[in-house]
Coordinates of N, CA, C and O in Angstrom, one line a residue:
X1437 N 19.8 -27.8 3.3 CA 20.2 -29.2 3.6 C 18.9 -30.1 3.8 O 18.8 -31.0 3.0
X1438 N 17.8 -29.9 4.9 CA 16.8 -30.6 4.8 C 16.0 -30.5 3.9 O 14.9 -31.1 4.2
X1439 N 16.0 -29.7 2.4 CA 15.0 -29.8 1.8 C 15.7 -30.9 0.6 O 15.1 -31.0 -0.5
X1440 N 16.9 -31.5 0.7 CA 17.2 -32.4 -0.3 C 16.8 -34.0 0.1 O 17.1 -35.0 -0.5
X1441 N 15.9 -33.8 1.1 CA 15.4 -34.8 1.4 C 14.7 -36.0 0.7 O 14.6 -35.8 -0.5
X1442 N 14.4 -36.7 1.0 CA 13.3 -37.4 -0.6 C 11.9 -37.3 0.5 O 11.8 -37.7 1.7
X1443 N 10.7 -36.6 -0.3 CA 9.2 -36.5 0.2 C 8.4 -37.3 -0.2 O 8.7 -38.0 -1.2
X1444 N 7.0 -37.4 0.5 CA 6.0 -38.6 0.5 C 6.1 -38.3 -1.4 O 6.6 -39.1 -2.2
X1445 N 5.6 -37.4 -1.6 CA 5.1 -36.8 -2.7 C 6.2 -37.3 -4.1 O 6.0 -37.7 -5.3
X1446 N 7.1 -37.1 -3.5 CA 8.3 -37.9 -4.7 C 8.4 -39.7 -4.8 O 9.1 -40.2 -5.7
X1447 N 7.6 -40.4 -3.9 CA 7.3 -41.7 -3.8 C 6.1 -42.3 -3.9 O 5.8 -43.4 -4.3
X1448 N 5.2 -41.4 -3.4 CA 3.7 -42.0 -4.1 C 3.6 -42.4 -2.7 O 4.4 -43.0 -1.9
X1449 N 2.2 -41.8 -2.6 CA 1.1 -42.3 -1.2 C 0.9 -44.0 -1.5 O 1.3 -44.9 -0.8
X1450 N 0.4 -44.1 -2.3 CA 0.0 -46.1 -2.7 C 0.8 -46.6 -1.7 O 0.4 -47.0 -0.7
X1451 N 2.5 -46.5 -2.3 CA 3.1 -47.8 -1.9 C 3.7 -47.7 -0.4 O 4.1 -48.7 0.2
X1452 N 3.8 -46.6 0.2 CA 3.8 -46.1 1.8 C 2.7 -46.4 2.4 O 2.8 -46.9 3.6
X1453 N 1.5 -46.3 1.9 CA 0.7 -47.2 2.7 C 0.3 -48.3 2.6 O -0.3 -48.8 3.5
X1454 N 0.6 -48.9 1.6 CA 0.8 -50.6 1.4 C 1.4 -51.3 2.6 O 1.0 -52.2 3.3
X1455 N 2.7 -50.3 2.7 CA 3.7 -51.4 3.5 C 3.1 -50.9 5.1 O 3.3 -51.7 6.0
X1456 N 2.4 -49.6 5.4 CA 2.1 -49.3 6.5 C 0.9 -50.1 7.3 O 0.8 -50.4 8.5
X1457 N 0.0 -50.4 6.2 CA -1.3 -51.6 6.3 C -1.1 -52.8 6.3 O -2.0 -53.6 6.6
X1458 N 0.7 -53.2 5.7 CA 0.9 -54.8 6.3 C 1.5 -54.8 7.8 O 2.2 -55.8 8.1
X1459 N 1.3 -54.1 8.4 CA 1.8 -53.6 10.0 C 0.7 -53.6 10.7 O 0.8 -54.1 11.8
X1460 N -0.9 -53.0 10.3 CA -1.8 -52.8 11.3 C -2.3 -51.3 10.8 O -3.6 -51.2 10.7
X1461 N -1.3 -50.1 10.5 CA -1.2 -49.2 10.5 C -2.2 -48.9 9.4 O -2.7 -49.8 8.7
X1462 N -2.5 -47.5 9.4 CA -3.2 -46.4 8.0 C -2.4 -45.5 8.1 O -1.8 -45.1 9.1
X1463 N -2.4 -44.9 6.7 CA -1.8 -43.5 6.1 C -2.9 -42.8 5.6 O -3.5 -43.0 4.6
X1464 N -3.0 -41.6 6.7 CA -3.8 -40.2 6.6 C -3.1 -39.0 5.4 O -2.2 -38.2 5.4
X1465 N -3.9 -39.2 4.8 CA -2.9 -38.2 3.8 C -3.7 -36.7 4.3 O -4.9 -36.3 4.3
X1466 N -2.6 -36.3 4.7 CA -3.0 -34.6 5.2 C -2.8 -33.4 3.5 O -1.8 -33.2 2.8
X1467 N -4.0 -32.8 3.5 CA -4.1 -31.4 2.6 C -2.9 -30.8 2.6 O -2.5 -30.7 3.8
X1468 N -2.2 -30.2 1.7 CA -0.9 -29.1 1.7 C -1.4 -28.6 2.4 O -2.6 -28.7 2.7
X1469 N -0.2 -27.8 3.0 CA -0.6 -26.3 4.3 C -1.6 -26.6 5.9 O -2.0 -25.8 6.7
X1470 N -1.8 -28.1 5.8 CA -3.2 -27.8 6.8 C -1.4 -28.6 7.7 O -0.4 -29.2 7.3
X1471 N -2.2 -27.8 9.1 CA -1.4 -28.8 9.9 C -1.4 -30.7 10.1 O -2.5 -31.4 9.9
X1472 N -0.4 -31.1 10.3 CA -0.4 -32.6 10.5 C -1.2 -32.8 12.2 O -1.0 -32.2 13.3
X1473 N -1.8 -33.7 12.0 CA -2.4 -34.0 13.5 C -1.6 -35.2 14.1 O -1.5 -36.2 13.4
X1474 N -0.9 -35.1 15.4 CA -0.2 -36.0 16.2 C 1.4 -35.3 15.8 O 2.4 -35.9 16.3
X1475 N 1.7 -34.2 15.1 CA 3.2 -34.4 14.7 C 3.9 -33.6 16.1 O 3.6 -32.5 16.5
X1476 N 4.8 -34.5 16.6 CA 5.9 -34.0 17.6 C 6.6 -32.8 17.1 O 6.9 -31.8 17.8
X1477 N 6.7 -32.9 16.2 CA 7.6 -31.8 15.8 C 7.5 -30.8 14.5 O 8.4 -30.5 13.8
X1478 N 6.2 -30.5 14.3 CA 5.2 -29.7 13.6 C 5.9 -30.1 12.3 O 6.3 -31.2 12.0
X1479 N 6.0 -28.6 11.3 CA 5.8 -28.3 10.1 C 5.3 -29.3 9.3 O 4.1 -29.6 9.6
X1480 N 5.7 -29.9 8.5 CA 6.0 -31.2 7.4 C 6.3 -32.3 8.3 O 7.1 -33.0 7.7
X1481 N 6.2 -32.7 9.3 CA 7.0 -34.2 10.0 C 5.3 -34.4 10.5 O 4.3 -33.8 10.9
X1482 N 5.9 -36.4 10.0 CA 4.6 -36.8 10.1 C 4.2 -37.4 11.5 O 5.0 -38.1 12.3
X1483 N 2.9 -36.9 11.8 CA 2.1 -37.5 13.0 C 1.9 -38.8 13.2 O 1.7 -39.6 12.3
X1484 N 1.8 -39.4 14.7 CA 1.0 -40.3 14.9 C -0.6 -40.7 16.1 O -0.4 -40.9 17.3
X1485 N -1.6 -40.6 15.5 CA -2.5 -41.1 17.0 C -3.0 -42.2 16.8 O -3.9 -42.2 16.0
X1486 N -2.8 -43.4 17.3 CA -3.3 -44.8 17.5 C -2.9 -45.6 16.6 O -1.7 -45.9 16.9
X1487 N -3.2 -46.2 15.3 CA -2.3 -46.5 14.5 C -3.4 -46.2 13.6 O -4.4 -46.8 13.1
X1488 N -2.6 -44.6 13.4 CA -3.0 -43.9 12.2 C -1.7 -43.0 12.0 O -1.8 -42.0 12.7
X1489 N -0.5 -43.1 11.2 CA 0.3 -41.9 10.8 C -0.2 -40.9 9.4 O -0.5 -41.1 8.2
X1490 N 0.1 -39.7 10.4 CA -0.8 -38.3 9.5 C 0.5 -38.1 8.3 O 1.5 -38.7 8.5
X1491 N 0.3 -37.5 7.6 CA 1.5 -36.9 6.5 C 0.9 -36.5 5.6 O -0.1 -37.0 5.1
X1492 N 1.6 -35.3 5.1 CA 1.3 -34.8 3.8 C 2.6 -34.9 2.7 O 3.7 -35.3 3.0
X1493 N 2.1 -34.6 1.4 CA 3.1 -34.8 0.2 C 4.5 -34.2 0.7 O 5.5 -35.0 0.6
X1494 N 4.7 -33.2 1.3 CA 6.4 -32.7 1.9 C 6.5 -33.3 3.0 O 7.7 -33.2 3.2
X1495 N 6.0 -33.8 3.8 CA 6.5 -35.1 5.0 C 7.5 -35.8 4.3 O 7.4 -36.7 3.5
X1496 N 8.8 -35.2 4.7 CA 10.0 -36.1 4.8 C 9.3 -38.0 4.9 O 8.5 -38.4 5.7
X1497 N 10.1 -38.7 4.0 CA 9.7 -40.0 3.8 C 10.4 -40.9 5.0 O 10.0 -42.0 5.3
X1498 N 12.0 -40.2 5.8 CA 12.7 -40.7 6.9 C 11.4 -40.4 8.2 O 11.2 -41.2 9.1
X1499 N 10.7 -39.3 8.1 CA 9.8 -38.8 9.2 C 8.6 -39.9 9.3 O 8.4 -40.6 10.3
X1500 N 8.0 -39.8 8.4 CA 6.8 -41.1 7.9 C 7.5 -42.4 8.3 O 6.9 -42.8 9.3
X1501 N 8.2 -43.1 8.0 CA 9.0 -44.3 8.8 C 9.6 -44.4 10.1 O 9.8 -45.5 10.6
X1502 N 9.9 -43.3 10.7 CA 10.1 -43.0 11.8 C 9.1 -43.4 12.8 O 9.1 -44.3 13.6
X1503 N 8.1 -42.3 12.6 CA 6.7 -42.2 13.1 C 6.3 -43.5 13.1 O 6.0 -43.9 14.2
X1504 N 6.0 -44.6 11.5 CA 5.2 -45.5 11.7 C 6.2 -46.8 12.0 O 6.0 -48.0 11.8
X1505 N 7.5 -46.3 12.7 CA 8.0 -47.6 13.1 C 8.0 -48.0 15.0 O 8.0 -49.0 15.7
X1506 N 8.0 -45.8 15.2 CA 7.3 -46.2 16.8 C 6.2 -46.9 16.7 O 5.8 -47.2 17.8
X1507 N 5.5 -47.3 16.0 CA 3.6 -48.0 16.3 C 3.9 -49.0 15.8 O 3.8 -49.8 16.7
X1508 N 4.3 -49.5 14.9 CA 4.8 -50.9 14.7 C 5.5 -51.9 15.8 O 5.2 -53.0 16.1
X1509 N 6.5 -50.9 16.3 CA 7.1 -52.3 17.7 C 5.7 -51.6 19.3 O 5.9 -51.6 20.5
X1510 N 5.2 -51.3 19.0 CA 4.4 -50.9 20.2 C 3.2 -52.3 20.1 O 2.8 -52.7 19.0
X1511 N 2.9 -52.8 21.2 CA 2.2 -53.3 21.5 C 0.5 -53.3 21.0 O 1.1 -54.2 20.4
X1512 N -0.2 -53.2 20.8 CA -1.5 -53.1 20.0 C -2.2 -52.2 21.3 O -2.7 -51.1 21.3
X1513 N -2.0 -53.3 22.2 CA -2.7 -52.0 24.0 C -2.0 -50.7 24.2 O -2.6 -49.7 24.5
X1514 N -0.8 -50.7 23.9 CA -0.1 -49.4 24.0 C 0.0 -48.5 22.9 O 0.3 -47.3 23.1
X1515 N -0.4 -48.9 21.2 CA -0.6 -48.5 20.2 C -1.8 -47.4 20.0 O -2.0 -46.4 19.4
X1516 N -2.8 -48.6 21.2 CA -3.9 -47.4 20.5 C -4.0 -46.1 21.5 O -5.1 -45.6 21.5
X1517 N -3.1 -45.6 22.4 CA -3.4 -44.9 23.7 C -1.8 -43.7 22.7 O -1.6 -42.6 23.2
X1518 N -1.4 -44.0 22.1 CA -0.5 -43.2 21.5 C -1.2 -42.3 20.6 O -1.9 -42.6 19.7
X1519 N -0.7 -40.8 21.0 CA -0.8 -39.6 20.3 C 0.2 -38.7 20.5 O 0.8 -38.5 21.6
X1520 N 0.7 -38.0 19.0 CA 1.9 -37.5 19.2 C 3.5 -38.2 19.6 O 4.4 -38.2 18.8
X1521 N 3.6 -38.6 20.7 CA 4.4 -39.0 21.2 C 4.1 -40.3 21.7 O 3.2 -40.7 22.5
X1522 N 5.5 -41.2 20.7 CA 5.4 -42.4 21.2 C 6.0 -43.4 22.3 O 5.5 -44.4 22.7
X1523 N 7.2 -43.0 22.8 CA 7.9 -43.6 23.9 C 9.1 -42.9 24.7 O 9.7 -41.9 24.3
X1524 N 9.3 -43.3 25.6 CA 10.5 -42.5 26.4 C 11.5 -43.5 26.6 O 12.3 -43.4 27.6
X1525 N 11.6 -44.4 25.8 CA 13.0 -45.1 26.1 C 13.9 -45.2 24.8 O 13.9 -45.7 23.7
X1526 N 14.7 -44.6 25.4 CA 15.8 -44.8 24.5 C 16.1 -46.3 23.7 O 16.2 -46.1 22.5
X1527 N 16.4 -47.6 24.2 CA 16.1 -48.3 23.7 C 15.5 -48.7 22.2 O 16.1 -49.3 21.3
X1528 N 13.8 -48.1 22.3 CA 13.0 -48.3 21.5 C 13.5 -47.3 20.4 O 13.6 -47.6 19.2
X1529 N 13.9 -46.1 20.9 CA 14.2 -45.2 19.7 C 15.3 -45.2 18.9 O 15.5 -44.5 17.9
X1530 N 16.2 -46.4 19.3 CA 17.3 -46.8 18.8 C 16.9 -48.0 18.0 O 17.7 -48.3 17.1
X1531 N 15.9 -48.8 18.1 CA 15.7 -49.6 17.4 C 14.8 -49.4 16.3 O 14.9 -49.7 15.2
X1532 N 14.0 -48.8 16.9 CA 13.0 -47.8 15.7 C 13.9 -47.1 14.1 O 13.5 -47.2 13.0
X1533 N 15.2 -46.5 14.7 CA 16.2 -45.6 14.1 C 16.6 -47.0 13.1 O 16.3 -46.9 11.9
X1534 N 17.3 -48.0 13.5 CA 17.5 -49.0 12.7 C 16.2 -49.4 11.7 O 16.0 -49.2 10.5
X1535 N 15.2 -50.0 12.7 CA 14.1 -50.5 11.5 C 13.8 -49.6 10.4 O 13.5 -50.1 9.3
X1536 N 13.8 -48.4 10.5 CA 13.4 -47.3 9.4 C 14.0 -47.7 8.2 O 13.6 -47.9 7.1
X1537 N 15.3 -47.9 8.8 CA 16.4 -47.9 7.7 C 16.3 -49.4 6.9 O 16.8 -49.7 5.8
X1538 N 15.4 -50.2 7.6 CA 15.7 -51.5 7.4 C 14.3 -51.6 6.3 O 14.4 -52.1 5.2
X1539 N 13.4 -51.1 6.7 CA 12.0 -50.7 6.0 C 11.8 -49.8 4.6 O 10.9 -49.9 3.8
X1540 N 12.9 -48.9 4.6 CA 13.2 -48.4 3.5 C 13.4 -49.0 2.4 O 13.0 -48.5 1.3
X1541 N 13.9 -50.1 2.4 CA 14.2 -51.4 1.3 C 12.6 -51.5 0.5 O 12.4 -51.5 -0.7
X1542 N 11.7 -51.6 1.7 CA 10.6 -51.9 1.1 C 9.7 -51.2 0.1 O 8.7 -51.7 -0.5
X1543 N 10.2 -50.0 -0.1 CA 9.5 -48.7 -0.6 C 10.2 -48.3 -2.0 O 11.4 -48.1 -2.1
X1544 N 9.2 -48.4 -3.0 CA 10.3 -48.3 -4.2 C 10.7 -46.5 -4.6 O 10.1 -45.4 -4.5
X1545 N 12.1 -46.8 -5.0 CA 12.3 -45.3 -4.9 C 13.3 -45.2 -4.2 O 14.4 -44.9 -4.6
X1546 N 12.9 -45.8 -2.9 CA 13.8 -45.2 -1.5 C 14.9 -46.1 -0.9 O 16.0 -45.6 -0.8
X1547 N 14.7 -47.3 -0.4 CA 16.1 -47.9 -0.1 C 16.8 -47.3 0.9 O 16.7 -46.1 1.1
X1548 N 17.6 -48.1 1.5 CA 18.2 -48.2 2.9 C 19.4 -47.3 2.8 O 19.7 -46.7 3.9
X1549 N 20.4 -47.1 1.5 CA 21.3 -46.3 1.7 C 20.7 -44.6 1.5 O 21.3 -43.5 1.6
X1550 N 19.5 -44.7 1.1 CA 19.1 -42.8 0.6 C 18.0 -42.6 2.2 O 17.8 -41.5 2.7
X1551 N 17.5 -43.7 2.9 CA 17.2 -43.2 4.3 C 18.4 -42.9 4.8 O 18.5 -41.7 4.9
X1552 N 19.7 -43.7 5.3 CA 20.7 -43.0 6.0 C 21.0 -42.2 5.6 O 21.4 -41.5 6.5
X1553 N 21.3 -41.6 4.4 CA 21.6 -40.1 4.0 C 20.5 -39.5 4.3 O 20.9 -38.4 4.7
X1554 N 19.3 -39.6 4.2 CA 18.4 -38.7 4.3 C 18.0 -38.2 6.1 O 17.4 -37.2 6.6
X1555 N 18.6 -39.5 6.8 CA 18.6 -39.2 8.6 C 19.7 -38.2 8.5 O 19.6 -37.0 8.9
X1556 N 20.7 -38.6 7.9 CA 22.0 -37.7 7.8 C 21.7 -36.2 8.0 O 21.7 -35.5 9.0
X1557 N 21.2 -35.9 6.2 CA 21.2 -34.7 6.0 C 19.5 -33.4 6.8 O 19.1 -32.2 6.7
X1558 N 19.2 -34.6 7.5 CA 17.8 -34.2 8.6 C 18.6 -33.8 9.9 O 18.1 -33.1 10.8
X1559 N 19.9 -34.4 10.0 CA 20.2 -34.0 11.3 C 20.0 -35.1 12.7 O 20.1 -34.8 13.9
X1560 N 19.8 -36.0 12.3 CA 19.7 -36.7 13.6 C 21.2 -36.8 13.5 O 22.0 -36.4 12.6
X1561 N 21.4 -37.5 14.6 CA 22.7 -37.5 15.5 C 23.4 -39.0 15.8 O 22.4 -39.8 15.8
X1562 N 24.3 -39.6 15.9 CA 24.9 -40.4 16.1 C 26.7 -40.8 16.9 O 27.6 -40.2 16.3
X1563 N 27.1 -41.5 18.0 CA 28.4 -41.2 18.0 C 29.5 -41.5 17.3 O 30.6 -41.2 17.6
X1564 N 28.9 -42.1 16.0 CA 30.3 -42.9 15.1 C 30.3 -41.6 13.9 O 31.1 -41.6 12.9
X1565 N 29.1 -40.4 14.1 CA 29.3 -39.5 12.9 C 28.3 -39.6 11.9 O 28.2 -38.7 11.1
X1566 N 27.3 -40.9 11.7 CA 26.5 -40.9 10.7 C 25.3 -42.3 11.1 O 25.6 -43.2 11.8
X1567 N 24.6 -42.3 10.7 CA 23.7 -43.2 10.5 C 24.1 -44.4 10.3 O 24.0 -45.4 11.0
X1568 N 24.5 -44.3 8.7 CA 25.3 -45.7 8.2 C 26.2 -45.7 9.3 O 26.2 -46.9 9.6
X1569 N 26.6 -45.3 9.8 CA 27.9 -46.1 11.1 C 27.1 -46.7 12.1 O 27.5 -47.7 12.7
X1570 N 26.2 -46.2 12.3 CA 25.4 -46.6 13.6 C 25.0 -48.0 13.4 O 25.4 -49.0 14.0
X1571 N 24.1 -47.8 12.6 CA 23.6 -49.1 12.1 C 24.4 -50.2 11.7 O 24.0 -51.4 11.8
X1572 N 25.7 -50.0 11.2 CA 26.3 -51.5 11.0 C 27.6 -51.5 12.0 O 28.5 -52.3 11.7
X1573 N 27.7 -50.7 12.9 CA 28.7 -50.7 13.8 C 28.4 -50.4 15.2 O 28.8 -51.0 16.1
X1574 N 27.6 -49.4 15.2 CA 27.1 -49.3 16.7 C 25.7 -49.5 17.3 O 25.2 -48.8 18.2
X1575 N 25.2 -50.4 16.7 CA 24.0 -50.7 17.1 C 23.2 -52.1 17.4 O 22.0 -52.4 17.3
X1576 N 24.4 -52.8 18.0 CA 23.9 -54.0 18.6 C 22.7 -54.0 19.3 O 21.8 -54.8 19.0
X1577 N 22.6 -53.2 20.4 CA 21.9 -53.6 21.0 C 20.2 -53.2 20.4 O 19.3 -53.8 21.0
X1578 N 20.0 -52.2 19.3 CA 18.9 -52.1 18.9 C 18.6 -53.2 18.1 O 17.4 -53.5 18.0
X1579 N 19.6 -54.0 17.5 CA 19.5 -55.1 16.3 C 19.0 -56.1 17.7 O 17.9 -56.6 17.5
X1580 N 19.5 -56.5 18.7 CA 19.1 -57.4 20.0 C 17.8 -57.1 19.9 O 17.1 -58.1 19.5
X1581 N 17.3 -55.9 20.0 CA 15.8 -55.3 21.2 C 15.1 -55.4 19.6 O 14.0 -54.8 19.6
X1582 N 15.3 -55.8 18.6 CA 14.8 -55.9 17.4 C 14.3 -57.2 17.1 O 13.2 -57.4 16.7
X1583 N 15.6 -58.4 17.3 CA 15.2 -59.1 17.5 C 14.6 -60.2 18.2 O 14.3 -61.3 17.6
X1584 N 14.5 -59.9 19.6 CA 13.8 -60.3 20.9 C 12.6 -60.1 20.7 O 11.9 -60.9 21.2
X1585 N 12.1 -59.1 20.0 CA 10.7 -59.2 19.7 C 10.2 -59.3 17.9 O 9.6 -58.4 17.3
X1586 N 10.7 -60.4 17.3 CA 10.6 -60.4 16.0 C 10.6 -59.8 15.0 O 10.3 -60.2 13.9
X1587 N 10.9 -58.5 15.2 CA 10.9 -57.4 13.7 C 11.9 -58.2 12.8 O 11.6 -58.4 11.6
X1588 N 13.0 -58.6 13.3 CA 14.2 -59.1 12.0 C 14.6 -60.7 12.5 O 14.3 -61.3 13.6
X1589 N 15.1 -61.1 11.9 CA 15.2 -62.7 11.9 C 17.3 -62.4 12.1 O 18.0 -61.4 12.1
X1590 N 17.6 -64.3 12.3 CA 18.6 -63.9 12.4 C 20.2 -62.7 11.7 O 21.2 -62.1 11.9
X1591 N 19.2 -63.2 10.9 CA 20.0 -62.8 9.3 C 19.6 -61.1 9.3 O 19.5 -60.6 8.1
X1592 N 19.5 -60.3 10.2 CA 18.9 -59.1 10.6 C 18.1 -58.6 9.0 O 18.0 -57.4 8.5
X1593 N 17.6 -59.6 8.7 CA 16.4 -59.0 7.6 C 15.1 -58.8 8.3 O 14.6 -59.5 9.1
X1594 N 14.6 -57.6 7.8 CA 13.2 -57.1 8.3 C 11.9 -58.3 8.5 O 11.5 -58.8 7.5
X1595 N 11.4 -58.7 9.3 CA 10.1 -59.9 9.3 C 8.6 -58.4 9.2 O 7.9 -57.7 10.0
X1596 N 8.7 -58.5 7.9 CA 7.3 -58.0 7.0 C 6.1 -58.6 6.8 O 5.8 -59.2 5.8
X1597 N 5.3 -58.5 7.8 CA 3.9 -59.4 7.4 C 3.2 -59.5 6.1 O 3.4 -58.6 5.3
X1598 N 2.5 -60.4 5.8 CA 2.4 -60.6 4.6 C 1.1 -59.8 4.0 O 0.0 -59.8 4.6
X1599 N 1.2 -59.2 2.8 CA -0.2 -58.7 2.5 C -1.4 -59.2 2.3 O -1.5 -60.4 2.1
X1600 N -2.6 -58.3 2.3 CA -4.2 -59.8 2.5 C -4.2 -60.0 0.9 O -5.0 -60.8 0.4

């Protein structure tokens, strides 16, 4: 099941870190087989320390957006003191879970309906049963805490900085 995932490696380093460098962010491209530095949850899932997300070519592409969307809503003072692990509030992790999905758009290849299948078939969890439900049915209040701090505009479209 998790290996039908879509990987860095199937989408190209370039354009994942394009969109991670119009955030603030860098993409560490980690060697096959070497461990990822900062990853919460080892194998192939990608790391983060300061705003640098680690990943190699099998880093799940849901894991890489995950990771660089905790450092995206994080504060720049609170960004650079992060290693491994990014926050303890639920809140944030619900909104993060949205933005991934919302950021996927951005990434050619990948798109918003093959991230919720790909959270799906990774196993995250939800109470409506799936991802897609969450996000357009149960997730007010991350789409709120999303946009109280400008990630998405009314129209809950992504606010993407612009490249240099």
């Amino acid at each position: 099941m998790a290996g039908s995932v879509l990987r860095l490696a199937d989408i190209g380093f370039g354009d994942a870190a394009t969109l991670l460098h119009r955030y603030g962010l860098e993409l560490q491209h980690v060697a096959d087989g070497e461990p990822i530095p900062g990853s919460y949850w080892g194998e192939c899932e990608a790391g983060i320390i300061g705003h640098v997300v680690h990943a190699r070519g099998d880093t799940p592409v849901h894991s890489l957006l995950h990771e660089a969307c905790h450092l995206i809503v994080l504060p720049p003072e609170r960004r650079a003191g992060v290693h491994t692990d990014a926050t303890e509030s639920i809140d944030e992790e619900n909104a993060v879970c949205v933005l991934q999905a919302l950021l996927a758009d951005a990434l050619p290849g990948v798109g918003r309906g093959r991230m919720l299948a790909d959270m799906d078939a990774w196993g995250y969890t939800f109470r409506l049963g799936s991802a897609a439900a969450y996000v357009e049915r149960d997730a007010d209040d991350a789409w709120a805490w999303l946009q109280a701090r400008g990630f998405v505009d009314d129209a809950r479209a992504p606010r993407i900085p612009a490249g240099d």
